[in-house]
Amino acid sequence: MQNSGHPRVEIVVPVRNEEYDLGPNVRRLREFLDTAFPFPAEVCIADNGSTDATFEIGTLLATELPGVRIVRIEQPGRGRALKQVWSGSSADVLAYLDVDLSTNLNALLPLVAPLVAGHSDVAIGTRLARGSRVVRRPKRELISRGYNLLLKATLGTRFSDAQCGFKAIRADVAAELLPLVEDPSWFFDTELLVLAERAGLRIHEVPVDWVDDLDSRVAIAQTVADDLRGIARLHRTVGRLPLEPVRQTFGRPAVADPRTALAARVLRFACVGVLSTIVYAVLYLLLRHTMPAQVANLVALLVTAVGNTALNRRVTFGVRGIENRGRHQLRGLVTFFIGWSLTASSLWLLHTAVAVPATAVEVTVLTVANLAATVVRFSLFQSWVFDDEAPTLPTFEPPAVLDHTRSN
């Protein structure tokens, strides 16, 4: 079956106590691979902690069917099984699918082909994209959509379906990512995808035909609890993971029209600026009751400057992780002093012209001064604050267009 020189695919079927589905579905999978799949492919049954006859049945299948093998992992956990088998595989592309074959096998070639071609790094089946055809109970549909919305809200993910049991990854990419994945169970999929996305890898999505397995024995309550703990852990730790080497080797930076990219960045910066200005005005009004105008202005600006730099770092300029965070905040403080000098000058001029101006007039003048300082602040953020290779304050120039290329 294997032809030298052709890319090899290994498909892992993780199982635990699946003595009834294992035999017919592995036979069906093997027949499909032999008759309708163009790449040399092996099937690995990954028995993780079965207590019924699953391992014995899998052993018989491995003996009977060419291109089928079985691995026994004593501890349960789909993530543990996938990590162990994928880490020891010699195939070029590593995939897995659920033993119930809920996903139509015709999606297998569209899943692995972009990886074989080098176009993508990870591929997932999705039940939540346009073009997917899904038969599923309303409760499972609601939980799935809610979970993926939660991922977008908490971790900023862009992939559409984290949990579909139909995924593939290039072996060279897996060798770098798998050591960073901690979860041994159901959250393994989500964690792998989040790390891949944070490393700038390309995730290819395949709309699938999917029919719910009515005999599914997934403990929904326990799985939800484990997933929530996994999300909380990733939220705390993902910024500290050593993903930069993966990004340097495999990352694919987004290529966009520079005018569109600049417009989007300006819009995000403006939204952060509006929020900061509102917070600044509220703080100034609160502090003005207990301290002079200049002191209230300085304290309010200082507090909002730290938050403004942190928000722009993440939201506007897409800088994540703790690396260079202190340097960025220090540079942000330089822009703060520029803003402070403008607002302090405005206050001085106002108090020179009017002995005791109304508080509303002070706030109005300071708001206008802050808006005027925004142009300077954006230019500094764009060309200096978050540019870790810039040794000195640069002149204000339009952003350079980067040529993002990658050879495979």
C-alpha angles and dihedrals in degrees: 000000000000117000118198115241094029120107111258125222126202118198116200120205107196111205139177120179094345099138093141101046099034101076102046095038097048089049089051092048093048091049091051092050092049096048109026109022118086100203128073104260138182128198120220119193106209106199107194111189102325116174097188129062095292095111093047092050091047091051091053091049091051090051094046103039123059111228095030125108135168132220123193119214111183097207121067122242132108092219092051091050094048093046093051097046096041092047091055098040123112094200123115096228124034121203139167137196135181117265092236089066090221087158115074109249092225086080092062096085094048086049098055102027095080089051093049089049092049091238093120138022103210130021129197137184112234129203093183102060129093109272095036117122112207135178107193141143114262092241093056091044092052093048092048095049092043092051094051091047088052090053091052092049098045105030101022094237122175102193114100106220123030099173107049107122094228116089142137138192136186111256095233090053092046091054089061100038104040096068088058095053113093107176114097097191141042096324089063091092094052094046093049092050094046091051091046091051094046089051091056096250122155113249114199116207124207120195106227141198104238133179119194116245105234090199094058111142098193109139097231098192094049092044092051091050092049091048092052090051089048092051091050091049093048091047089057100040112026092086090059097050118109096247096139094086089053090048092050092050103038109005119126110203115212114261114211140163102274092226092052092044092049092048091051091048092049090050092051091046090050092051091050089046093052091050091047092048092052092049090046093051092049092048092047092051091049094047095042090071092064106029142034120280096252093050093046089050093050095049094044091049093047094051094047093043092064093049092042092053092047093049094046090047092058106026105032103031100025096231111157136180131039097278111120091355091131092048091050092051092050091051089046088057089057089058087046091058090050090052091044092052090053095048093041090052090049091052092048092051091047094051090046091055097038121033097208110011120191117261090242090056091050091052092048093051092046092048091053090048091050092051090050090051090052094079091054092044093051092050091052093046091048099047106024121007096063097026102098093189095057110105098186141019106287129212116262108270136156113266116272119244111243121215104224109194133160132187122207 
